[in-house]
Amino acid sequence: MSEPRSAPTVGQVVLGRRLLDLRERAGLKREEAARVLRVAPATVRRMEMAEVALKIPYLQLLLKAYGVADDEADLFVRLAEEANRPGWWQRFHDILPSWFSMYVSLEGAASLIRSYEPHFVPGLLQTEDYARGVLKSGAVGQTEPEEIERHVALRMQRQELLTRAEAPRFWAVMDETALRRPVGGPEVMRAQIDRLLDVTKLPNVTLQVAPFSSGPHPGTYGPFVLFRFAMPELPDMVYSEYLTGAVYLDARTEVATHLEVMDRMAAQAATAQRTKEILRDLRKEL
């Protein structure tokens, strides 16, 4: 049996989809592939869906059965060995729920991240003190100071992707509510607004505020994040979080609906330049 882990890396998701494609091109059903491995068909499905780590001996047998050339099979195996290595975020396994591990993996692999946030400043743009205040207020069953600090450290490390080489484009729309809701007091909020003004200087970051004056918009149902990847094997994905977990959507109709909503909100929200003016005005009020 292939070994399960808390959440797949993006590499495992990509290779799982490639494995599915290779099987279908070879004209084999899952039951036939399972007989090659002498396992249940469910094991093949879990490998293709990245629900388990890719066990190298199984891969080698399947690639041979699918008629994959030796040099291509060797490359596939090397990629699988690399994909099976734990992501950096797994150092935070003690406080990181499995449903969010996948999010961090997708975030790190995306070429475009579009975020709508009605309640708080997006996590990738938060200061330490602001993040600490949000985490303390929202923690249920995880109120120990060391756990809060671990969550803050994870959030700060995630933010490094915005300034790395080949950084993704990050485009966020947030409601004015997120700026009006005090977190940690005036000093914390001033520093947070300063942080937002700083990140708007990054060429890969676009920030828009949806002011109260713009009225209702189609995104008022709740926050969500849309990921786009340079890898053709990965479709656009939408992440939507609820109190005790999250859902990942990749069906074309669902993604298209969220994309349309995101586009409409971006058109209705203040422009990036106007957003800077709003932030400066709010800064003066604190």
mmCIF file of C-alpha atoms in Angstrom:
data_model
loop_
_atom_site.group_PDB
_atom_site.id
_atom_site.type_symbol
_atom_site.label_atom_id
_atom_site.label_comp_id
_atom_site.label_asym_id
_atom_site.label_seq_id
_atom_site.Cartn_x
_atom_site.Cartn_y
_atom_site.Cartn_z
ATOM 1 C CA MET A 1 0.000 0.000 0.000
ATOM 2 C CA SER A 2 1.273 3.484 -0.854
ATOM 3 C CA GLU A 3 1.850 5.565 2.226
ATOM 4 C CA PRO A 4 -0.643 8.324 3.023
ATOM 5 C CA ARG A 5 0.392 11.747 4.228
ATOM 6 C CA SER A 6 -1.384 14.834 5.502
ATOM 7 C CA ALA A 7 -1.765 16.545 2.124
ATOM 8 C CA PRO A 8 -0.284 16.121 -1.354
ATOM 9 C CA THR A 9 2.368 18.370 -2.780
ATOM 10 C CA VAL A 10 1.541 20.041 -6.071
ATOM 11 C CA GLY A 11 4.153 17.825 -7.715
ATOM 12 C CA GLN A 12 2.229 14.751 -6.623
ATOM 13 C CA VAL A 13 -1.010 16.201 -7.963
ATOM 14 C CA VAL A 14 0.612 16.896 -11.342
ATOM 15 C CA LEU A 15 2.233 13.454 -11.583
ATOM 16 C CA GLY A 16 -0.991 11.766 -10.494
ATOM 17 C CA ARG A 17 -2.815 13.440 -13.366
ATOM 18 C CA ARG A 18 -0.011 12.449 -15.768
ATOM 19 C CA LEU A 19 -0.261 8.871 -14.536
ATOM 20 C CA LEU A 20 -4.001 8.896 -15.222
ATOM 21 C CA ASP A 21 -3.389 10.271 -18.716
ATOM 22 C CA LEU A 22 -0.755 7.614 -19.457
ATOM 23 C CA ARG A 23 -3.099 4.830 -18.341
ATOM 24 C CA GLU A 24 -5.938 6.119 -20.508
ATOM 25 C CA ARG A 25 -3.610 6.520 -23.504
ATOM 26 C CA ALA A 26 -2.536 2.909 -23.019
ATOM 27 C CA GLY A 27 -6.211 1.899 -23.154
ATOM 28 C CA LEU A 28 -6.183 0.302 -19.698
ATOM 29 C CA LYS A 29 -8.881 0.456 -17.047
ATOM 30 C CA ARG A 30 -8.040 0.927 -13.379
ATOM 31 C CA GLU A 31 -8.869 -2.707 -12.723
ATOM 32 C CA GLU A 32 -6.278 -3.785 -15.296
ATOM 33 C CA ALA A 33 -3.647 -1.467 -13.836
ATOM 34 C CA ALA A 34 -4.450 -2.787 -10.371
ATOM 35 C CA ARG A 35 -3.785 -6.372 -11.544
ATOM 36 C CA VAL A 36 -0.308 -5.293 -12.643
ATOM 37 C CA LEU A 37 0.399 -4.166 -9.070
ATOM 38 C CA ARG A 38 -1.650 -6.942 -7.433
ATOM 39 C CA VAL A 39 -3.604 -4.378 -5.467
ATOM 40 C CA ALA A 40 -7.185 -3.152 -5.315
ATOM 41 C CA PRO A 41 -8.305 -0.691 -8.036
ATOM 42 C CA ALA A 42 -8.823 1.868 -5.273
ATOM 43 C CA THR A 43 -5.046 2.019 -4.783
ATOM 44 C CA VAL A 44 -4.540 3.045 -8.422
ATOM 45 C CA ARG A 45 -7.267 5.655 -8.058
ATOM 46 C CA ARG A 46 -5.628 7.069 -4.928
ATOM 47 C CA MET A 47 -2.285 7.352 -6.750
ATOM 48 C CA GLU A 48 -3.912 9.154 -9.674
ATOM 49 C CA MET A 49 -5.850 11.486 -7.358
ATOM 50 C CA ALA A 50 -2.721 12.212 -5.250
ATOM 51 C CA GLU A 51 -4.424 10.838 -2.164
ATOM 52 C CA VAL A 52 -1.317 8.794 -1.329
ATOM 53 C CA ALA A 53 2.383 9.259 -1.903
ATOM 54 C CA LEU A 54 3.740 7.830 -5.167
ATOM 55 C CA LYS A 55 5.454 4.565 -4.306
ATOM 56 C CA ILE A 56 8.393 4.183 -6.685
ATOM 57 C CA PRO A 57 8.205 0.376 -7.281
ATOM 58 C CA TYR A 58 4.526 0.750 -8.162
ATOM 59 C CA LEU A 59 5.314 3.590 -10.542
ATOM 60 C CA GLN A 60 7.990 1.576 -12.328
ATOM 61 C CA LEU A 61 5.611 -1.335 -12.879
ATOM 62 C CA LEU A 62 2.813 0.911 -14.121
ATOM 63 C CA LEU A 63 5.009 2.923 -16.474
ATOM 64 C CA LYS A 64 6.290 -0.317 -18.031
ATOM 65 C CA ALA A 65 2.725 -1.605 -18.404
ATOM 66 C CA TYR A 66 1.714 1.684 -20.040
ATOM 67 C CA GLY A 67 4.459 1.340 -22.636
ATOM 68 C CA VAL A 68 6.442 4.381 -21.468
ATOM 69 C CA ALA A 69 9.980 4.529 -22.898
ATOM 70 C CA ASP A 70 12.839 3.917 -20.451
ATOM 71 C CA ASP A 71 14.250 7.455 -20.555
ATOM 72 C CA GLU A 72 10.797 9.002 -20.020
ATOM 73 C CA ALA A 73 10.084 6.543 -17.217
ATOM 74 C CA ASP A 74 13.372 7.409 -15.511
ATOM 75 C CA LEU A 75 12.491 11.101 -15.638
ATOM 76 C CA PHE A 76 9.026 10.386 -14.236
ATOM 77 C CA VAL A 77 10.557 8.450 -11.334
ATOM 78 C CA ARG A 78 13.040 11.250 -10.562
ATOM 79 C CA LEU A 79 10.191 13.763 -10.548
ATOM 80 C CA ALA A 80 8.193 11.481 -8.239
ATOM 81 C CA GLU A 81 11.102 11.196 -5.818
ATOM 82 C CA GLU A 82 11.327 14.974 -5.721
ATOM 83 C CA ALA A 83 7.562 15.394 -5.363
ATOM 84 C CA ASN A 84 7.485 12.936 -2.460
ATOM 85 C CA ARG A 85 9.838 15.114 -0.423
ATOM 86 C CA PRO A 86 7.965 16.949 2.345
ATOM 87 C CA GLY A 87 7.144 20.590 1.612
ATOM 88 C CA TRP A 88 8.706 23.226 3.851
ATOM 89 C CA TRP A 89 5.325 23.830 5.489
ATOM 90 C CA GLN A 90 5.241 20.290 6.857
ATOM 91 C CA ARG A 91 7.594 21.509 9.560
ATOM 92 C CA PHE A 92 4.447 23.105 10.937
ATOM 93 C CA HIS A 93 2.479 19.837 10.933
ATOM 94 C CA ASP A 94 1.774 20.216 14.647
ATOM 95 C CA ILE A 95 -0.457 23.240 14.044
ATOM 96 C CA LEU A 96 -1.275 22.970 10.344
ATOM 97 C CA PRO A 97 -4.539 21.127 9.536
ATOM 98 C CA SER A 98 -4.373 18.788 6.560
ATOM 99 C CA TRP A 99 -7.036 20.747 4.663
ATOM 100 C CA PHE A 100 -4.808 23.842 4.770
ATOM 101 C CA SER A 101 -1.579 22.014 3.898
ATOM 102 C CA MET A 102 -2.896 21.631 0.374
ATOM 103 C CA TYR A 103 -3.586 25.362 0.250
ATOM 104 C CA VAL A 104 0.017 26.241 1.122
ATOM 105 C CA SER A 105 1.262 23.815 -1.523
ATOM 106 C CA LEU A 106 -1.002 25.339 -4.205
ATOM 107 C CA GLU A 107 -0.098 28.865 -3.115
ATOM 108 C CA GLY A 108 3.590 28.149 -3.564
ATOM 109 C CA ALA A 109 3.120 26.674 -7.037
ATOM 110 C CA ALA A 110 0.628 29.162 -8.488
ATOM 111 C CA SER A 111 1.549 31.696 -11.146
ATOM 112 C CA LEU A 112 -1.507 33.832 -10.303
ATOM 113 C CA ILE A 113 -3.353 34.154 -7.005
ATOM 114 C CA ARG A 114 -6.580 36.161 -6.899
ATOM 115 C CA SER A 115 -8.112 36.682 -3.481
ATOM 116 C CA TYR A 116 -11.338 38.177 -2.166
ATOM 117 C CA GLU A 117 -11.411 38.973 1.537
ATOM 118 C CA PRO A 118 -14.447 40.602 3.195
ATOM 119 C CA HIS A 119 -13.349 40.385 6.824
ATOM 120 C CA PHE A 120 -9.595 40.770 7.258
ATOM 121 C CA VAL A 121 -6.467 41.808 5.414
ATOM 122 C CA PRO A 122 -5.327 38.830 3.266
ATOM 123 C CA GLY A 123 -2.862 36.613 5.117
ATOM 124 C CA LEU A 124 -0.080 37.221 2.592
ATOM 125 C CA LEU A 125 -0.228 40.951 3.374
ATOM 126 C CA GLN A 126 -0.558 40.893 7.165
ATOM 127 C CA THR A 127 1.993 42.216 9.645
ATOM 128 C CA GLU A 128 3.061 39.988 12.511
ATOM 129 C CA ASP A 129 1.070 41.948 15.097
ATOM 130 C CA TYR A 130 -2.036 42.067 12.921
ATOM 131 C CA ALA A 131 -1.776 38.323 12.209
ATOM 132 C CA ARG A 132 -1.320 37.641 15.906
ATOM 133 C CA GLY A 133 -4.448 39.642 16.718
ATOM 134 C CA VAL A 134 -6.515 37.855 14.079
ATOM 135 C CA LEU A 135 -5.292 34.433 15.164
ATOM 136 C CA LYS A 136 -5.945 35.104 18.845
ATOM 137 C CA SER A 137 -9.492 36.251 18.158
ATOM 138 C CA GLY A 138 -10.289 33.370 15.837
ATOM 139 C CA ALA A 139 -8.560 30.518 17.650
ATOM 140 C CA VAL A 140 -10.935 27.883 19.007
ATOM 141 C CA GLY A 141 -9.190 25.160 20.972
ATOM 142 C CA GLN A 142 -5.741 26.558 20.069
ATOM 143 C CA THR A 143 -5.268 29.408 22.483
ATOM 144 C CA GLU A 144 -1.845 28.473 23.864
ATOM 145 C CA PRO A 145 0.650 31.303 23.161
ATOM 146 C CA GLU A 146 3.182 28.938 21.579
ATOM 147 C CA GLU A 147 0.548 27.644 19.141
ATOM 148 C CA ILE A 148 -0.415 31.181 18.157
ATOM 149 C CA GLU A 149 3.237 32.053 17.574
ATOM 150 C CA ARG A 150 3.706 28.970 15.392
ATOM 151 C CA HIS A 151 0.758 30.065 13.258
ATOM 152 C CA VAL A 152 2.215 33.567 12.987
ATOM 153 C CA ALA A 153 5.608 32.144 11.961
ATOM 154 C CA LEU A 154 3.948 30.021 9.269
ATOM 155 C CA ARG A 155 2.057 33.017 7.920
ATOM 156 C CA MET A 156 5.201 35.145 7.796
ATOM 157 C CA GLN A 157 7.121 32.431 5.957
ATOM 158 C CA ARG A 158 4.316 32.086 3.407
ATOM 159 C CA GLN A 159 4.701 35.775 2.583
ATOM 160 C CA GLU A 160 8.216 35.193 1.239
ATOM 161 C CA LEU A 161 6.733 33.951 -2.045
ATOM 162 C CA LEU A 162 5.726 37.529 -2.968
ATOM 163 C CA THR A 163 9.364 38.633 -3.224
ATOM 164 C CA ARG A 164 11.050 35.456 -4.404
ATOM 165 C CA ALA A 165 12.445 34.956 -7.897
ATOM 166 C CA GLU A 166 9.609 34.249 -10.334
ATOM 167 C CA ALA A 167 7.079 35.390 -7.751
ATOM 168 C CA PRO A 168 3.414 34.817 -8.582
ATOM 169 C CA ARG A 169 1.112 37.688 -9.415
ATOM 170 C CA PHE A 170 -1.081 38.433 -6.399
ATOM 171 C CA TRP A 171 -4.306 40.357 -7.002
ATOM 172 C CA ALA A 172 -6.514 40.967 -3.979
ATOM 173 C CA VAL A 173 -9.849 42.665 -3.500
ATOM 174 C CA MET A 174 -10.916 43.336 0.075
ATOM 175 C CA ASP A 175 -13.918 45.071 1.528
ATOM 176 C CA GLU A 176 -13.547 48.337 3.389
ATOM 177 C CA THR A 177 -14.841 46.400 6.399
ATOM 178 C CA ALA A 178 -11.463 44.651 6.636
ATOM 179 C CA LEU A 179 -9.776 48.019 7.168
ATOM 180 C CA ARG A 180 -12.431 49.451 9.471
ATOM 181 C CA ARG A 181 -12.470 46.459 11.808
ATOM 182 C CA PRO A 182 -9.849 47.233 14.501
ATOM 183 C CA VAL A 183 -7.340 44.481 15.203
ATOM 184 C CA GLY A 184 -4.859 45.031 18.021
ATOM 185 C CA GLY A 185 -5.494 48.761 18.417
ATOM 186 C CA PRO A 186 -4.581 51.910 16.445
ATOM 187 C CA GLU A 187 -0.824 51.282 16.459
ATOM 188 C CA VAL A 188 -1.235 47.823 14.955
ATOM 189 C CA MET A 189 -3.677 49.139 12.356
ATOM 190 C CA ARG A 190 -1.365 52.000 11.365
ATOM 191 C CA ALA A 191 1.492 49.558 10.858
ATOM 192 C CA GLN A 192 -0.813 47.274 8.869
ATOM 193 C CA ILE A 193 -1.881 50.060 6.534
ATOM 194 C CA ASP A 194 1.775 51.039 6.099
ATOM 195 C CA ARG A 195 2.466 47.432 5.141
ATOM 196 C CA LEU A 196 -0.321 47.520 2.543
ATOM 197 C CA LEU A 197 1.047 50.722 1.050
ATOM 198 C CA ASP A 198 4.497 49.134 0.869
ATOM 199 C CA VAL A 199 3.338 45.967 -0.915
ATOM 200 C CA THR A 200 1.477 47.986 -3.539
ATOM 201 C CA LYS A 201 4.923 49.058 -4.733
ATOM 202 C CA LEU A 202 5.708 45.466 -5.722
ATOM 203 C CA PRO A 203 5.234 44.972 -9.482
ATOM 204 C CA ASN A 204 3.478 41.636 -8.968
ATOM 205 C CA VAL A 205 0.937 42.844 -6.379
ATOM 206 C CA THR A 206 -2.389 44.522 -7.156
ATOM 207 C CA LEU A 207 -4.574 45.603 -4.251
ATOM 208 C CA GLN A 208 -8.106 46.973 -4.522
ATOM 209 C CA VAL A 209 -10.496 48.068 -1.801
ATOM 210 C CA ALA A 210 -14.256 47.742 -2.292
ATOM 211 C CA PRO A 211 -15.542 50.817 -0.393
ATOM 212 C CA PHE A 212 -18.924 50.906 1.311
ATOM 213 C CA SER A 213 -19.990 53.531 -1.214
ATOM 214 C CA SER A 214 -19.687 51.027 -4.074
ATOM 215 C CA GLY A 215 -22.718 49.170 -2.708
ATOM 216 C CA PRO A 216 -23.415 45.426 -2.778
ATOM 217 C CA HIS A 217 -21.435 43.120 -5.027
ATOM 218 C CA PRO A 218 -21.618 39.423 -5.979
ATOM 219 C CA GLY A 219 -18.809 38.348 -3.639
ATOM 220 C CA THR A 220 -20.612 39.063 -0.378
ATOM 221 C CA TYR A 221 -21.213 35.359 0.256
ATOM 222 C CA GLY A 222 -17.736 34.858 1.677
ATOM 223 C CA PRO A 223 -13.983 34.890 1.039
ATOM 224 C CA PHE A 224 -12.373 32.748 -1.636
ATOM 225 C CA VAL A 225 -9.075 32.386 -3.478
ATOM 226 C CA LEU A 226 -8.538 31.502 -7.127
ATOM 227 C CA PHE A 227 -5.287 29.813 -8.202
ATOM 228 C CA ARG A 228 -3.883 29.614 -11.735
ATOM 229 C CA PHE A 229 -0.828 27.546 -12.621
ATOM 230 C CA ALA A 230 1.774 27.549 -15.348
ATOM 231 C CA MET A 231 1.603 23.738 -15.442
ATOM 232 C CA PRO A 232 -0.965 22.623 -18.040
ATOM 233 C CA GLU A 233 -1.780 19.510 -15.991
ATOM 234 C CA LEU A 234 -3.273 21.661 -13.243
ATOM 235 C CA PRO A 235 -6.567 23.427 -13.914
ATOM 236 C CA ASP A 236 -7.589 26.656 -12.249
ATOM 237 C CA MET A 237 -8.700 25.969 -8.695
ATOM 238 C CA VAL A 238 -10.856 27.811 -6.184
ATOM 239 C CA TYR A 239 -10.339 27.566 -2.429
ATOM 240 C CA SER A 240 -13.239 28.360 -0.114
ATOM 241 C CA GLU A 241 -12.878 28.061 3.642
ATOM 242 C CA TYR A 242 -15.476 27.437 6.325
ATOM 243 C CA LEU A 243 -15.281 27.184 10.121
ATOM 244 C CA THR A 244 -13.769 23.709 10.395
ATOM 245 C CA GLY A 245 -12.338 23.037 6.941
ATOM 246 C CA ALA A 246 -12.252 24.026 3.307
ATOM 247 C CA VAL A 247 -13.278 22.923 -0.175
ATOM 248 C CA TYR A 248 -11.182 22.918 -3.347
ATOM 249 C CA LEU A 249 -13.126 23.375 -6.565
ATOM 250 C CA ASP A 250 -11.754 22.618 -10.025
ATOM 251 C CA ALA A 251 -14.922 21.900 -12.030
ATOM 252 C CA ARG A 252 -14.938 24.284 -14.984
ATOM 253 C CA THR A 253 -18.410 25.670 -14.308
ATOM 254 C CA GLU A 254 -17.659 26.404 -10.654
ATOM 255 C CA VAL A 255 -14.288 27.991 -11.402
ATOM 256 C CA ALA A 256 -15.793 30.054 -14.224
ATOM 257 C CA THR A 257 -18.499 31.378 -11.893
ATOM 258 C CA HIS A 258 -15.952 32.417 -9.263
ATOM 259 C CA LEU A 259 -13.758 34.000 -11.930
ATOM 260 C CA GLU A 260 -16.687 36.023 -13.260
ATOM 261 C CA VAL A 261 -17.529 37.181 -9.726
ATOM 262 C CA MET A 262 -13.904 38.142 -9.126
ATOM 263 C CA ASP A 263 -13.778 40.121 -12.366
ATOM 264 C CA ARG A 264 -17.018 41.940 -11.552
ATOM 265 C CA MET A 265 -15.770 42.828 -8.066
ATOM 266 C CA ALA A 266 -12.473 44.108 -9.458
ATOM 267 C CA ALA A 267 -14.375 46.297 -11.933
ATOM 268 C CA GLN A 268 -16.627 47.645 -9.173
ATOM 269 C CA ALA A 269 -13.933 48.178 -6.519
ATOM 270 C CA ALA A 270 -11.682 51.212 -6.301
ATOM 271 C CA THR A 271 -8.801 51.163 -8.762
ATOM 272 C CA ALA A 272 -5.331 50.299 -7.493
ATOM 273 C CA GLN A 273 -4.384 53.986 -7.543
ATOM 274 C CA ARG A 274 -7.574 55.057 -5.765
ATOM 275 C CA THR A 275 -6.990 52.282 -3.229
ATOM 276 C CA LYS A 276 -3.692 53.894 -2.252
ATOM 277 C CA GLU A 277 -5.543 57.154 -1.599
ATOM 278 C CA ILE A 278 -8.120 55.324 0.526
ATOM 279 C CA LEU A 279 -5.345 53.706 2.547
ATOM 280 C CA ARG A 280 -3.610 57.042 3.134
ATOM 281 C CA ASP A 281 -6.877 58.635 4.251
ATOM 282 C CA LEU A 282 -7.583 55.786 6.658
ATOM 283 C CA ARG A 283 -4.038 56.061 7.995
ATOM 284 C CA LYS A 284 -4.690 59.701 8.901
ATOM 285 C CA GLU A 285 -7.852 58.758 10.809
ATOM 286 C CA LEU A 286 -6.012 56.381 13.154
#
